[in-house]
Short mmCIF file of C-alpha atoms in Angstrom, two decimals:
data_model
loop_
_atom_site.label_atom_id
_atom_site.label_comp_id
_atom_site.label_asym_id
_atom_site.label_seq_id
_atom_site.Cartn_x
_atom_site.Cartn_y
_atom_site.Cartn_z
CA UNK A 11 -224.77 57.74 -13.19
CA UNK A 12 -226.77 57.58 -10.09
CA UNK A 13 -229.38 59.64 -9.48
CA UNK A 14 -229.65 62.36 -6.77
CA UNK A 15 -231.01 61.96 -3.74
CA UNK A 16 -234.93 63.54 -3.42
CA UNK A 17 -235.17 65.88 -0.83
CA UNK A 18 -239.13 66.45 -0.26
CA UNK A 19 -239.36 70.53 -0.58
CA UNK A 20 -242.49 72.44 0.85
CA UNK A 21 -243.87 74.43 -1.49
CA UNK A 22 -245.62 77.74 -1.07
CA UNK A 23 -248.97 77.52 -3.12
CA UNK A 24 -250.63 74.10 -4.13
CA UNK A 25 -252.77 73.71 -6.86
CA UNK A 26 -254.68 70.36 -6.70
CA UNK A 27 -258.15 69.20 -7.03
CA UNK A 28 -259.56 65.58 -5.13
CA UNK A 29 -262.21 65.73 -8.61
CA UNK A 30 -259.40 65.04 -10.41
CA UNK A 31 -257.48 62.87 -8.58
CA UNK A 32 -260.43 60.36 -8.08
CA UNK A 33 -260.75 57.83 -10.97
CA UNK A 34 -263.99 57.55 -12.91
CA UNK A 35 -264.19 54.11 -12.22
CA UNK A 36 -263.65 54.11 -8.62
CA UNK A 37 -266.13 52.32 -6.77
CA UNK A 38 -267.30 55.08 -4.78
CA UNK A 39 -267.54 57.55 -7.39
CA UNK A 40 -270.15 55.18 -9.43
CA UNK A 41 -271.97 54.86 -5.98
CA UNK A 42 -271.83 58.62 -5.28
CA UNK A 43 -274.62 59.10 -8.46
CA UNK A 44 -277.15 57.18 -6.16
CA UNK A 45 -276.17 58.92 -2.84
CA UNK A 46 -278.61 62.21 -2.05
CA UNK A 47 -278.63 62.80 1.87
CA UNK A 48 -280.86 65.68 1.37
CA UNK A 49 -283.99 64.29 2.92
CA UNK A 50 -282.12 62.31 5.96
CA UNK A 51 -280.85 65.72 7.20
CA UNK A 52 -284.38 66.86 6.83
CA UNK A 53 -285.30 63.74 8.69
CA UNK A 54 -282.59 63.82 11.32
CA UNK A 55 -283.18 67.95 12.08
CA UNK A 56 -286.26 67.65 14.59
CA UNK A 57 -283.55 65.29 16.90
CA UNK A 58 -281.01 68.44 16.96
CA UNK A 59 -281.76 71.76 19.41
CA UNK A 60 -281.88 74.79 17.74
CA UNK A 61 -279.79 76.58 20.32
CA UNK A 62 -276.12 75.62 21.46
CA UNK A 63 -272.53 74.66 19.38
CA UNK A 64 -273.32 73.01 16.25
CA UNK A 65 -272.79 69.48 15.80
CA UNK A 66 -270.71 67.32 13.62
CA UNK A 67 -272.49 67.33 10.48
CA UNK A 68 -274.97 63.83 10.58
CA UNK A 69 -274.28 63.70 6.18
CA UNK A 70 -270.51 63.46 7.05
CA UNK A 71 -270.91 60.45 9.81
CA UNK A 72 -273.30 58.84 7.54
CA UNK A 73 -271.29 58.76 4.19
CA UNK A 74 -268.18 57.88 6.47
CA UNK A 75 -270.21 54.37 7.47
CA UNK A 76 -271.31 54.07 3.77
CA UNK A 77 -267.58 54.10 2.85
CA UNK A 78 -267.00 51.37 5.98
CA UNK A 79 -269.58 48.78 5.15
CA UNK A 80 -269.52 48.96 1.08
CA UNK A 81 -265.67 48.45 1.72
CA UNK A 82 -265.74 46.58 4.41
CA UNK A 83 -264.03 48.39 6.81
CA UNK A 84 -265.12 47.05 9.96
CA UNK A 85 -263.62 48.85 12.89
CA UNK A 86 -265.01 52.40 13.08
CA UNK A 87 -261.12 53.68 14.80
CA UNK A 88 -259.83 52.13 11.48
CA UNK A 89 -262.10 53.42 9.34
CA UNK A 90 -261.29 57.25 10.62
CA UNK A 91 -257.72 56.77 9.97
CA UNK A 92 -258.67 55.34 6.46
CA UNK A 93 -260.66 58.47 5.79
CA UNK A 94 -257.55 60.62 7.21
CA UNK A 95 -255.14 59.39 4.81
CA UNK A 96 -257.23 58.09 1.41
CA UNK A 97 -258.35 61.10 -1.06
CA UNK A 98 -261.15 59.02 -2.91
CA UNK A 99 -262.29 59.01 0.74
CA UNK A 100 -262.27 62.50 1.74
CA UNK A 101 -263.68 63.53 -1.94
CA UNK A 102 -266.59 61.28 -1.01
CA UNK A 103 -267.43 62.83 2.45
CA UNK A 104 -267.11 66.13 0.98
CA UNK A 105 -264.05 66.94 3.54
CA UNK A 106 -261.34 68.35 0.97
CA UNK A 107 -257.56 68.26 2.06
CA UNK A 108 -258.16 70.27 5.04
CA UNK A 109 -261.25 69.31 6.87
CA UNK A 110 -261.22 67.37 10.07
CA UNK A 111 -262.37 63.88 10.79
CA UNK A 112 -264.51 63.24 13.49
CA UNK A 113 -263.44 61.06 16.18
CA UNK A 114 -264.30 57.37 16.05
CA UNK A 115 -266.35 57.75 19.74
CA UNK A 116 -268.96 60.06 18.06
CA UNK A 117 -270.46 56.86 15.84
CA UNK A 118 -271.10 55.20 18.81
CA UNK A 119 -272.96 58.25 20.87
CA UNK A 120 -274.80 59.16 17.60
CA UNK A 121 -275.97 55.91 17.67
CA UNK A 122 -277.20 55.10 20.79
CA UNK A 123 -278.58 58.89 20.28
CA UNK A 124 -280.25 60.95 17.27
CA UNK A 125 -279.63 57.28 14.97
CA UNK A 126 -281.18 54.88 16.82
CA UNK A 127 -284.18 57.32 17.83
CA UNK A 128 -285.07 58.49 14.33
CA UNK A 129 -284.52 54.98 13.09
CA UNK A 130 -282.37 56.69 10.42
CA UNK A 131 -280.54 53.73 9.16
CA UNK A 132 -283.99 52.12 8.02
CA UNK A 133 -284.79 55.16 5.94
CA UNK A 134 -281.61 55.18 4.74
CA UNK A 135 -281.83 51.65 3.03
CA UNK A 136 -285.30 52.88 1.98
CA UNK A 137 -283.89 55.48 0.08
CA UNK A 138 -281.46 52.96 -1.52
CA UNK A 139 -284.78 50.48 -2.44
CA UNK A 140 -286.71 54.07 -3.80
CA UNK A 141 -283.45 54.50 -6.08
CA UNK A 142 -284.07 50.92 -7.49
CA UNK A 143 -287.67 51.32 -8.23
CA UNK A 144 -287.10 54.32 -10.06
CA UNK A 145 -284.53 53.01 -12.19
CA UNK A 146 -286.35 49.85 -12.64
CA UNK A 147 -284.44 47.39 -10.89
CA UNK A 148 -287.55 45.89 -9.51
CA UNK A 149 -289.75 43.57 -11.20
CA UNK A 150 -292.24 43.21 -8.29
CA UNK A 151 -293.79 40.15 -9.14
CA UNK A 152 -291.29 37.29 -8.13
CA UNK A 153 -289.88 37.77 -4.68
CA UNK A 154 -287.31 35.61 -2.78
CA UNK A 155 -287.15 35.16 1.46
CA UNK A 156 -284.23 33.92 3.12
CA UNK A 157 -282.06 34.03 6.44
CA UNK A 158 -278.44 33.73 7.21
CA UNK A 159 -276.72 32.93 10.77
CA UNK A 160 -273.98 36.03 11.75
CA UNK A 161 -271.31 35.19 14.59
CA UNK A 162 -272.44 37.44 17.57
CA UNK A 163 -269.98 39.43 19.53
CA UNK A 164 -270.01 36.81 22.26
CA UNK A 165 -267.47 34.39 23.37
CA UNK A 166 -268.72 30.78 22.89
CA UNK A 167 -267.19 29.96 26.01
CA UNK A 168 -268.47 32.35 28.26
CA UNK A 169 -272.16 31.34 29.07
CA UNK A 170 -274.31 31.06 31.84
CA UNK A 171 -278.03 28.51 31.93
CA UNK A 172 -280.41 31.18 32.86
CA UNK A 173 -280.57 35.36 33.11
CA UNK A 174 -280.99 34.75 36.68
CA UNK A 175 -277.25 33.52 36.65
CA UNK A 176 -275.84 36.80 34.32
CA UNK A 177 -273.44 38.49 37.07
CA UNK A 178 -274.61 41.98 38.41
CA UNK A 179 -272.02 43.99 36.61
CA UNK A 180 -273.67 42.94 33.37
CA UNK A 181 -277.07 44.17 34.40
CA UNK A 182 -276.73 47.32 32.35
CA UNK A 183 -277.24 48.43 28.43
CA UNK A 184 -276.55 44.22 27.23
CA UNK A 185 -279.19 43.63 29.81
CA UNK A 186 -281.43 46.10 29.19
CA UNK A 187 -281.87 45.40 25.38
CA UNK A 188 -282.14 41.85 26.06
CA UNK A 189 -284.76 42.35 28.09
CA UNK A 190 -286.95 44.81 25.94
CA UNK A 191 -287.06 42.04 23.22
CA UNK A 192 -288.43 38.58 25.53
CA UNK A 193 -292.08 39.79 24.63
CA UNK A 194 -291.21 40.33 20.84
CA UNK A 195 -292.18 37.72 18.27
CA UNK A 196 -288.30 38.11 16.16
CA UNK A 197 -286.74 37.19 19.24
CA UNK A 198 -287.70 36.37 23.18
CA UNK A 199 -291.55 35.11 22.27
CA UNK A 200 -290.49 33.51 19.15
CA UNK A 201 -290.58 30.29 21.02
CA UNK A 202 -291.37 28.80 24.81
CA UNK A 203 -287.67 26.53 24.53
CA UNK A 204 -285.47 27.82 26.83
CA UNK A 205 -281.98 28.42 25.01
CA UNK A 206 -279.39 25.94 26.47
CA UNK A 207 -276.99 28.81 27.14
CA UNK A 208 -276.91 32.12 27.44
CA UNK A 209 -274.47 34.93 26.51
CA UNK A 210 -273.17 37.31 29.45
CA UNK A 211 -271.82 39.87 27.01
CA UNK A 212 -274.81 39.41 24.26
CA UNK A 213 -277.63 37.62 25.98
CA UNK A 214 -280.11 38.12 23.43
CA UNK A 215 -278.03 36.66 20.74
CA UNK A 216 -279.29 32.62 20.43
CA UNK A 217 -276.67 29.96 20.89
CA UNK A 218 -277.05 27.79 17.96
CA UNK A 219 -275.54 24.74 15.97
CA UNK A 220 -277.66 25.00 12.89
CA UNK A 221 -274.31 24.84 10.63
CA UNK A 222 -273.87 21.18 11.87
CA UNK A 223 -270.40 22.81 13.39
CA UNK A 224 -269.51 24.03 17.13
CA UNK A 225 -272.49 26.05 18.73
CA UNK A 226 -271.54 29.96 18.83
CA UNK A 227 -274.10 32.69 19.80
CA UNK A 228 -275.54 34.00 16.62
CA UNK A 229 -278.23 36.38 15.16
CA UNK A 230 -279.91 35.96 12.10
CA UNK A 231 -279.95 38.32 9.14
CA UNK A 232 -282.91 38.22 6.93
CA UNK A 233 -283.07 39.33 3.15
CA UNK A 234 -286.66 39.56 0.92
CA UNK A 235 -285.39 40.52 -2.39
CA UNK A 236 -286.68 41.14 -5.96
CA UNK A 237 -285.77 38.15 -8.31
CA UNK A 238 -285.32 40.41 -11.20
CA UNK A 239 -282.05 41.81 -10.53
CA UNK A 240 -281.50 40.50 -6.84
CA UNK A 241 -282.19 44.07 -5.06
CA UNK A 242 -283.16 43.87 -1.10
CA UNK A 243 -286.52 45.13 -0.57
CA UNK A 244 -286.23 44.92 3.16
CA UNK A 245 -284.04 43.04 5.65
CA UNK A 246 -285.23 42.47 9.63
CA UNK A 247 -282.91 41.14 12.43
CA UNK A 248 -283.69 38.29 14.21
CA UNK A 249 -283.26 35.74 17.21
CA UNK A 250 -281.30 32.75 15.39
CA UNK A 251 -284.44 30.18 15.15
CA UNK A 252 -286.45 29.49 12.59
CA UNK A 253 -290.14 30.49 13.97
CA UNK A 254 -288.39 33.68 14.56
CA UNK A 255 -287.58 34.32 10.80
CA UNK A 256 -290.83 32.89 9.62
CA UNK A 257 -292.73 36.01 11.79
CA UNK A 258 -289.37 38.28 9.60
CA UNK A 259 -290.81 37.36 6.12
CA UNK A 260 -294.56 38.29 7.03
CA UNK A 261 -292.82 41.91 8.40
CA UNK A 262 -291.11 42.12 5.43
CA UNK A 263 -293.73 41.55 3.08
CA UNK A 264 -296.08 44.20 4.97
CA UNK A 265 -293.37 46.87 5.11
CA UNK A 266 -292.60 46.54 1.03
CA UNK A 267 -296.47 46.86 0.53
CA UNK A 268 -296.91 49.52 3.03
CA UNK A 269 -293.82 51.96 2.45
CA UNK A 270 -293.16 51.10 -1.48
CA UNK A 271 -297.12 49.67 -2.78
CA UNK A 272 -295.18 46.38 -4.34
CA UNK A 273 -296.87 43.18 -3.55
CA UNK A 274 -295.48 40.02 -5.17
CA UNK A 275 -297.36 37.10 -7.13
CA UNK A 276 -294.45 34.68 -5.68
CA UNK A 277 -292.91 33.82 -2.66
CA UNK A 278 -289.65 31.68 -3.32
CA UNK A 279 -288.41 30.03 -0.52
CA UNK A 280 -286.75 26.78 1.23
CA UNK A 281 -288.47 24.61 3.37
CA UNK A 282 -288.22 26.60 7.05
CA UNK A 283 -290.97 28.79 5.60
CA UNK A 284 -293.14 25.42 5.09
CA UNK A 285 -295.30 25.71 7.87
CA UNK A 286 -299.38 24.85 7.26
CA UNK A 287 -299.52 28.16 9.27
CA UNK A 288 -297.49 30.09 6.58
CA UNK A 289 -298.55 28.96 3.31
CA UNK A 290 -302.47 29.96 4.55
CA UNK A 291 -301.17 32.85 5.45
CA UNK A 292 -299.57 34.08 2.00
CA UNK A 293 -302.32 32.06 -0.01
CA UNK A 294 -305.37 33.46 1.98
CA UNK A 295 -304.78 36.42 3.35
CA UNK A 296 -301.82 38.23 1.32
CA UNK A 297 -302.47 36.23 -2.46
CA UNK A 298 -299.10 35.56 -3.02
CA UNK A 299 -297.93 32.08 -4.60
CA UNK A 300 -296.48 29.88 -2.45
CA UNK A 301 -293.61 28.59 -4.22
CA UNK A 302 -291.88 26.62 -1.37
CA UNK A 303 -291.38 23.30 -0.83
CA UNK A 304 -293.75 21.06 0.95
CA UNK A 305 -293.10 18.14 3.98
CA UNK A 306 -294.83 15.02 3.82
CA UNK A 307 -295.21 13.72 7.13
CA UNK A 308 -298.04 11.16 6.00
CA UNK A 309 -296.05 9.02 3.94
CA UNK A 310 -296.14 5.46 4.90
CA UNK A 311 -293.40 2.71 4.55
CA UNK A 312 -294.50 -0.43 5.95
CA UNK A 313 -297.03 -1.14 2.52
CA UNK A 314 -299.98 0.15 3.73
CA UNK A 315 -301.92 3.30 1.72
CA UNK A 316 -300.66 6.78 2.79
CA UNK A 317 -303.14 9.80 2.68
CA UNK A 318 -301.97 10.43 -1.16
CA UNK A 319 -304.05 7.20 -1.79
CA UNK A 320 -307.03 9.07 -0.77
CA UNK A 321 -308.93 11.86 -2.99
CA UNK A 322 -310.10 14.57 -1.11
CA UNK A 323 -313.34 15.77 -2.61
CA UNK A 324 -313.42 19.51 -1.72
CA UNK A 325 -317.30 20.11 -2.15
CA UNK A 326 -318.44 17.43 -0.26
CA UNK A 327 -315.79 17.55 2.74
CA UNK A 328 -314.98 14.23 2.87
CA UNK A 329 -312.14 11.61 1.61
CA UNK A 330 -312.70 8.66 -0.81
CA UNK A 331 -310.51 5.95 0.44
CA UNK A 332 -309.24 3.41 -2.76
CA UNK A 333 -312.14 0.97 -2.15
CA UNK A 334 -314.69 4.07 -3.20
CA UNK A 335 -316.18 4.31 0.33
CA UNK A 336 -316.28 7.77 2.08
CA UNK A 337 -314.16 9.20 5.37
CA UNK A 338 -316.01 11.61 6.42
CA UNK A 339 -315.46 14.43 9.70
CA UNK A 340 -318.56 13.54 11.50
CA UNK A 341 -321.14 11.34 10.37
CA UNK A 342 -324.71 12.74 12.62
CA UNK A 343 -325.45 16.52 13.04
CA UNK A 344 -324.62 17.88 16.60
CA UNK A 345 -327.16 19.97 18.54
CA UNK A 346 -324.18 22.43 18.97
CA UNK A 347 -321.75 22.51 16.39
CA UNK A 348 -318.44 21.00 17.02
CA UNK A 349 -315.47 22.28 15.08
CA UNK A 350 -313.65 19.06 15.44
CA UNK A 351 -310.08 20.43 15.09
CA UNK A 352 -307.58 19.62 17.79
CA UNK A 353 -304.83 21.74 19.29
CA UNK A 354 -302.39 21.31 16.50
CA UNK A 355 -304.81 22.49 13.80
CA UNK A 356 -305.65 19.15 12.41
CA UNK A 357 -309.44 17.39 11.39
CA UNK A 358 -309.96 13.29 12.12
CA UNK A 359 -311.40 11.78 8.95
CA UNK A 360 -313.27 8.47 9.57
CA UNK A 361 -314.76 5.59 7.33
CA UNK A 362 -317.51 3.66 8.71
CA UNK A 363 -316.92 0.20 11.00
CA UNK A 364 -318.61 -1.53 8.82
CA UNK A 365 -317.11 -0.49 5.04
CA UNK A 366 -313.55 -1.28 6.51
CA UNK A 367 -314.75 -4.69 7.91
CA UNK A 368 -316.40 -5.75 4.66
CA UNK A 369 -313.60 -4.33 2.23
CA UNK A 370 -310.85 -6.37 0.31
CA UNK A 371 -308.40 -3.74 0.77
CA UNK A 372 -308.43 -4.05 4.57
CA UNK A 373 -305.00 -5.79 4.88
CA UNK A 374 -303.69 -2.60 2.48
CA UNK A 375 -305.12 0.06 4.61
CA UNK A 376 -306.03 -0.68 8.32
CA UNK A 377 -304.98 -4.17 9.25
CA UNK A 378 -304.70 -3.42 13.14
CA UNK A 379 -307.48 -1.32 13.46
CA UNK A 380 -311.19 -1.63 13.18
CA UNK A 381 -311.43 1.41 10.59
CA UNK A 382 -309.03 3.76 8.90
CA UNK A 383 -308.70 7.29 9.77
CA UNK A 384 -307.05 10.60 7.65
CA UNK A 385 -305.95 14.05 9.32
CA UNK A 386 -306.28 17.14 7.26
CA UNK A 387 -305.16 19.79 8.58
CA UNK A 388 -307.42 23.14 9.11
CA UNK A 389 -304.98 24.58 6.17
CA UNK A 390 -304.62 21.72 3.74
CA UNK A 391 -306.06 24.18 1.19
CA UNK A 392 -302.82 25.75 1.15
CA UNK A 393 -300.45 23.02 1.21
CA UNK A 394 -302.35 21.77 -1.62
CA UNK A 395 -302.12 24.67 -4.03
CA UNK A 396 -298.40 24.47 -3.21
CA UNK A 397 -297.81 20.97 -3.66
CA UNK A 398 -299.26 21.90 -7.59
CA UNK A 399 -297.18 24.77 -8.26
CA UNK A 400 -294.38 22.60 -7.54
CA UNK A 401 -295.21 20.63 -10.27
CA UNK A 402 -295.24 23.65 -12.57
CA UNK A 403 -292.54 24.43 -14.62
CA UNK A 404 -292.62 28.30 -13.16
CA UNK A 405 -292.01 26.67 -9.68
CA UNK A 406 -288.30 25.31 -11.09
CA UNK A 407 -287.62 28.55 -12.36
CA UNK A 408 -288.11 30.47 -8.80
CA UNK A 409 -285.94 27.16 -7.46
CA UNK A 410 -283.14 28.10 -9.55
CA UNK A 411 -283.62 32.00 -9.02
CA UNK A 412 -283.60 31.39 -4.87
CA UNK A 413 -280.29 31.14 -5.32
CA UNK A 414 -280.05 34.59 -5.81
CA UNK A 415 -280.42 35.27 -2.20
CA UNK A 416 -277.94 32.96 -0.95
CA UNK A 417 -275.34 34.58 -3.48
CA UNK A 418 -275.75 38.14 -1.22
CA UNK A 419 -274.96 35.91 1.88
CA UNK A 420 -271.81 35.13 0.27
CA UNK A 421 -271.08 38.34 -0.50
CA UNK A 422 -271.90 39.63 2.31
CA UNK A 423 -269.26 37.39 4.25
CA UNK A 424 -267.03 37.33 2.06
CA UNK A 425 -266.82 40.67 0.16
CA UNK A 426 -268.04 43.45 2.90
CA UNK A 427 -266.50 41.07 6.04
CA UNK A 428 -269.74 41.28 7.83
CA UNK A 429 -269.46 37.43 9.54
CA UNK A 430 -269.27 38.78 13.28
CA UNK A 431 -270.80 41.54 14.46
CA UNK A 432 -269.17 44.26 15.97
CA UNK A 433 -272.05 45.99 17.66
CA UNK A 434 -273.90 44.28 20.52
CA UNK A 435 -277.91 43.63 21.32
CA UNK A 436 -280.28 43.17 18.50
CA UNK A 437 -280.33 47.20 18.05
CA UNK A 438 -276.84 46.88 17.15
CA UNK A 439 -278.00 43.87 15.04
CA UNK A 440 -280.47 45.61 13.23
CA UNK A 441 -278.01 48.40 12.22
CA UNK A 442 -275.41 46.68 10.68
CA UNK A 443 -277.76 44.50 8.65
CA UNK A 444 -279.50 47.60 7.49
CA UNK A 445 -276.39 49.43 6.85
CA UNK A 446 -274.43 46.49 5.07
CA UNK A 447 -277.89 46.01 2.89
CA UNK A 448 -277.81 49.55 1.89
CA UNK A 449 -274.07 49.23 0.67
CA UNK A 450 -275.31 45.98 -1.50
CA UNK A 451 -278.28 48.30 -3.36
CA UNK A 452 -275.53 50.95 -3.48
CA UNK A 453 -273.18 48.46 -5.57
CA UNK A 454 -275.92 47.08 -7.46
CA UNK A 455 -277.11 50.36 -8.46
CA UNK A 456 -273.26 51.16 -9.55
CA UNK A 457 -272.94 47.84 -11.33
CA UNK A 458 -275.78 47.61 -13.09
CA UNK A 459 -276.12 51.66 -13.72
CA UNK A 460 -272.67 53.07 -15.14
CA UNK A 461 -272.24 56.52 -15.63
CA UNK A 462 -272.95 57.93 -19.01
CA UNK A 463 -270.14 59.12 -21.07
CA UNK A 464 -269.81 62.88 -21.92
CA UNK A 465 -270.91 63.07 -25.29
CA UNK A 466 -267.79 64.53 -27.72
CA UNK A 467 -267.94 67.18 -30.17
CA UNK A 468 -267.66 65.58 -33.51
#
């Protein structure tokens, strides 16, 4: 017999509880454990007046945009309606059945406001990496560096040569921000090249190719993680070039030592972080290991001996070509000392007239030219101690564990969405890579941290 038809009936007196209703192994109840707001509203309170209506409560916007990006929920109007309707949601923000959600406009004036002035979203993620260290997440000694492109909020088709050619109407907050950043190392002063176009609703976003696909306007995300169990120490927006990112990775590794005290022995990381410039830098003045891999430009292929063919004898200062005669930087003392190293950082080696003239090995070495000469660059030093460790067998271990990195990329893309940006101007940059790398700790605290299970009365 068929059933009767269900009439929904209002009833007078509910009793129901969102604690119960949320299962324990819902994703944002294991990432709830790891989520104390207490200091950010003690962080946020000097940006509100003391005086007037009260605001919308900053804990409630903020674990709203933690729900968006570890979900990825992308659109802020969505994510309001998502909140609305779903009860894991609302027990998360702490709204019950009857509280209101804000309005999807007050992200965006928080933002521009109290957010982006307190530089909340930074101590947020720090909060997140403070969680890890305490729970030992973090090894500290092996770190990884890495960058990834993200599709800007630009059309690819809409771009002009120069600034001087963005139309007046755009001359406001786009402008403004791109502006602020030509003097800054992550983005305008990161190199002299003019980019080829430029974006009139993003202009500080770079137009790139480095894919090998279509050019798009782009900024660059960059990670420095802990190799132990993968956790983001720090992430930095950038301009989408590679000098840019280098300048990321030494701002990365001063904040982790500055804010947190952890300094690595290791540096993994792929050959755009190769630069003579960069390895001194970590090997001299920071200590760290450079385990990256090195160029060889000085390589020969038409028979003759390449600079590996000559021993560099570091007391001395000099070479010792394959015959057993000396190059040497200057051969007579100078009445004022001469430094001898050219623009581009590099030292001119030379062997005598009369040792190449006389030597067997002539046709091998220097057949067009009257003697042979070696460049050595001012931080050879340090492209030497990494062309050893990657010899080592600890150097094909950080090789393989590099990968780590590029595995958040992925899921970065792929799991929270974030492969175009919503927000625009590398302040808008900089807060969705530091709130989408505060919803990765979050899930890799809930992953590798479950919950503990009440113990039962026996």
């Amino acid at each position: 017999m068929m059933g009767e038809r269900t009439v929904m009936q209002e009833a007078l007196f509910y009793g129901f509880s969102l604690e119960r209703h949320v299962p324990d192994d819902h994703l944002l109840r294991r990432i709830d454990r790891f989520v104390d707001l207490t200091d950010i509203r003690e962080h946020l309170r000097p940006y509100y007046s003391e005086t007037g209506r009260p605001s919308i409560d900053p804990e409630l916007m903020i674990r709203m945009l933690l729900i968006g990006y570890c979900l990825g929920i992308r659109s802020e109007r969505r994510l309001c309606e998502e909140v609305h309707l779903n009860l894991a949601y609302r027990w998360f923000c702490r709204l019950g059945l009857e509280g209101a959600v804000p309005d999807h406009s007050t992200f965006s004036k928080n933002r521009h406001g109290r957010f982006r002035d307190s530089d909340v979203l930074r101590r947020l993620f720090e909060l997140t990496v403070e969680r890890c260290l305490l729970e030992g997440l973090v090894g500290g000694e092996g770190f990884a560096v890495d960058a990834s492109l993200i599709k800007a909020d630009a059309n690819r088709q809409r771009g002009v040569p120069g600034i001087g050619d963005l139309p007046t109407e755009a001359a406001s907050h786009a402008v403004r921000d791109y502006l602020a950043v030509l003097d800054d190392a992550a983005f305008g002063a990161a190199t002299p090249v003019e980019p080829k176009f430029i974006s009139i609703a993003d202009p500080a976003s770079r137009w790139t190719s480095a894919n090998g696909g279509p050019a798009y306007f782009a900024y660059s995300t960059n990670y420095l993680i802990d190799l132990k169990h993968a956790v983001i120490m720090d992430v930095e927006a950038t301009t989408s070039i590679r000098q840019a990112e280098v300048t990321a990775q030494r701002r990365m590794l001063e904040r982790t030592q500055d804010r947190f005290g952890v300094w690595p022995q290791r540096l993994a990381a792929d050959t755009g972080y190769r630069s003579a410039e960069n390895l001194a830098w970590l090997v001299h003045e920071r200590g760290i290991e450079p385990h990256i891999p090195v160029f060889e430009k000085s390589s020969r292929t038409d028979g003759t001996f390449s600079r590996s063919d000559f021993t560099y004898d570091h007391k001395r200062d000099l070479y010792i070509c394959p015959g057993g005669k000396q190059l040497m930087h200057y051969r007579r003392a100078f009445s004022t000392p001469r430094s001898g190293v050219d623009e581009h950082g590099l030292m001119r080696y030379r062997a005598s007239v009369a040792d190449c003239g006389s030597c067997a090995l002539k046709a091998r070495c220097c057949p067009t030219q009257p003697q042979r000469k070696v460049l050595r660059s001012i931080h050879e030093g340090a492209r030497d101690m990494a062309r050893d460790i990657a010899l080592t067998d600890a150097y094909l271990t950080s090789r393989r564990e590099r990968k780590k990195v590029e595995m958040l990329f992925a899921h970065l893309k792929r799991i929270l969405k974030l492969d175009r940006l919503r927000l625009r101007g590398p302040n808008g940059a900089k807060d969705e890579f530091l709130l989408a790398a505060t919803a990765q700790n979050l899930r890799k605290l809930a992953k590798l941290l479950p919950p503990v299970a009440p113990a039962t009365a026996g």
